[in-house]
XYZ file of C-alpha atoms in Angstrom:
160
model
C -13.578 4.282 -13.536
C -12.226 7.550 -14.899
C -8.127 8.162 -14.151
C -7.425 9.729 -11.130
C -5.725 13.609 -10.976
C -3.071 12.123 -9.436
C -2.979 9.255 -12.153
C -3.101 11.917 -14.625
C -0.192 13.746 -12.871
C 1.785 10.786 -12.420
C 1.556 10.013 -16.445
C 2.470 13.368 -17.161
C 5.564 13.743 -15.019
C 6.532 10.723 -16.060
C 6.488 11.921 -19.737
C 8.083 15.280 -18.939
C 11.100 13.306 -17.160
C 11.827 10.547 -20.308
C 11.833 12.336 -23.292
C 11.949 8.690 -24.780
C 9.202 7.153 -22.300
C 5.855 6.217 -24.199
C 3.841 7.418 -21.283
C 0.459 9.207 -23.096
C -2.174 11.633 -21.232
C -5.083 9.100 -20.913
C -8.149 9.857 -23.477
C -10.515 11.314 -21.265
C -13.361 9.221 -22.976
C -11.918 5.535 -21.908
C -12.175 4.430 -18.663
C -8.855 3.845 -16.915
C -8.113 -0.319 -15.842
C -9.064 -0.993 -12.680
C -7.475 -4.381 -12.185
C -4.022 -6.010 -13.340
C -4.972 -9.522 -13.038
C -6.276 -9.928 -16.264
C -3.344 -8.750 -17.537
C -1.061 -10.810 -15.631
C -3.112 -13.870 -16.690
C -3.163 -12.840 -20.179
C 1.003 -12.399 -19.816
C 1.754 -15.852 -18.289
C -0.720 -17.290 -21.551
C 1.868 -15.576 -23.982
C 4.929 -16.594 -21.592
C 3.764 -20.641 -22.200
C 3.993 -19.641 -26.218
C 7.921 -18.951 -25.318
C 10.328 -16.371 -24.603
C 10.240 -14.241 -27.714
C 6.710 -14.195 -27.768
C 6.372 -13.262 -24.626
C 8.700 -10.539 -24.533
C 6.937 -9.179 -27.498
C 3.350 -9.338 -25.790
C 5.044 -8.066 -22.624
C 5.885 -4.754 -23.937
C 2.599 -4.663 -26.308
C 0.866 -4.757 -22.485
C 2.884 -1.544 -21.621
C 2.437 -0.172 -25.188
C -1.155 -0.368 -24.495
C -1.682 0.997 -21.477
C 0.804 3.651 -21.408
C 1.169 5.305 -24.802
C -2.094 3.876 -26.472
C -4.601 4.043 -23.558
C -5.896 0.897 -24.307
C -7.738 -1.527 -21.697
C -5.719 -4.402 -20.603
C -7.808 -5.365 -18.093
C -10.736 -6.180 -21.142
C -10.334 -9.850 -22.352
C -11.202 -8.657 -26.019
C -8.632 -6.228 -25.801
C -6.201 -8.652 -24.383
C -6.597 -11.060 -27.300
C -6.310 -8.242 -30.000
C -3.076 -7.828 -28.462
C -1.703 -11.389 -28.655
C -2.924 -11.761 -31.888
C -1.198 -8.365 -32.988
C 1.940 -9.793 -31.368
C 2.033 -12.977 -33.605
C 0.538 -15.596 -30.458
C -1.317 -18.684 -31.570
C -4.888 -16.525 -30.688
C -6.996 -19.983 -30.063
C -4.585 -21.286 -27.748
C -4.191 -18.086 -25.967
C -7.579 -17.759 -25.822
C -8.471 -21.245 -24.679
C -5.712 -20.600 -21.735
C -6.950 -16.944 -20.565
C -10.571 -18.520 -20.902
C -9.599 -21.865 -18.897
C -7.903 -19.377 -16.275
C -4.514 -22.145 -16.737
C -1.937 -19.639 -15.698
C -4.289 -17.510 -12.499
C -2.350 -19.765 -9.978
C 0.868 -19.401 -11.173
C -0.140 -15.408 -11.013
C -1.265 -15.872 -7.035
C 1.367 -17.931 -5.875
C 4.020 -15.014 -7.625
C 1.645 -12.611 -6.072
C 1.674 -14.205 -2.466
C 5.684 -14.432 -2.658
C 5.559 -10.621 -3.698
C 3.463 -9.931 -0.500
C 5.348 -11.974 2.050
C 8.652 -10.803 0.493
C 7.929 -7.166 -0.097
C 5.843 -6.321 3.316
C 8.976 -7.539 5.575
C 10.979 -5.235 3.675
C 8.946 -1.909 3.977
C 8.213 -1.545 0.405
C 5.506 1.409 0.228
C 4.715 2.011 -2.696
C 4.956 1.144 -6.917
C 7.496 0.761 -8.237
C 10.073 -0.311 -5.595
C 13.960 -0.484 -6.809
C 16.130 -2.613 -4.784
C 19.880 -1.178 -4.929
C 21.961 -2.752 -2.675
C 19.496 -4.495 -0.250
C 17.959 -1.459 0.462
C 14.977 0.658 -1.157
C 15.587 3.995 -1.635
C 13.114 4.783 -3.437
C 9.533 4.189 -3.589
C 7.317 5.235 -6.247
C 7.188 6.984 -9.446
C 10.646 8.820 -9.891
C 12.587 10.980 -12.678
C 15.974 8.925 -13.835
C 17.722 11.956 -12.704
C 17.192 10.109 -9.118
C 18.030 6.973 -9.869
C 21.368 8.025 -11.119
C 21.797 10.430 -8.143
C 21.546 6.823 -5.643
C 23.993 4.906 -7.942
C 26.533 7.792 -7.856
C 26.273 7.305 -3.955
C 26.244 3.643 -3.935
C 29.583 3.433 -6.474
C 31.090 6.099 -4.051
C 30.717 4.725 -1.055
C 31.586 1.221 -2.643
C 35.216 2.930 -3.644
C 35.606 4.139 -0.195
C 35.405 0.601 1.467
C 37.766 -0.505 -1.331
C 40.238 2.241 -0.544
């Protein structure tokens, strides 16, 4: 599957916004992932390797996909990953190839779903500030810190 325009826009604003973001125009050759399960599998194998690994394969994953335009939804790539990230590559394999870690990934996603549709999340990402969602989707910081102005004034005034 090729990127979307409006993947391709989305990357780009998102660059344009963080001067420090690692967001990359997609190479036009490579197909764009189509699926985050693989990915989600191949995260909970580095999580069972411990914390520091897995923060360290964690951000490889967004490394990847966002400023490398790598595939993290191809097993091969998935393993060149943990092994650049210092995992134990046989074990990881043997759990991504075993599929150890989909359930814990469907029983996080089916909490996501029942949590997230009651609360009229529409769209990726969703920030919770407050017990409320303000905003939905990809957005410049610039916003962000606009809503937390508003919720640390209106927090003063119900002190004052």
């Amino acid at each position: 599957q090729v990127i979307s325009s409006h993947g391709k826009i989305s990357r780009s604003r998102a660059k344009l916004a963080e001067r420090e973001a690692i967001f990359q125009p997609w190479q036009e050759e490579k197909l764009y992932p189509n699926k985050s399960l693989p990915a989600l599998e191949a995260a909970k194998c580095a999580e069972a390797q411990g914390e520091e690994l897995y923060n360290r394969y964690h951000m490889a994953l967004f490394r990847g996909l966002f400023g490398e335009s790598r595939d993290i939804s191809d097993p091969a790539d998935l393993v060149r990953i943990a092994w650049e990230c210092g995992l134990d590559v046989n074990r990881f394999a043997e759990d991504y190839a075993n599929y150890t870690y989909r359930h814990r990934v469907m029983e996080e996603f089916k909490e996501s779903l029942a949590f997230f549709s009651t609360q009229g999340v529409l769209g990726i990402p969703t920030v919770l500030f407050d017990g409320f969602f303000p905003l939905a989707g990809a957005h410049p910081a610039e916003s962000y810190y606009k809503v937390v102005d508003k919720l640390l004034e209106a927090r003063a005034k119900q002190r004052a």
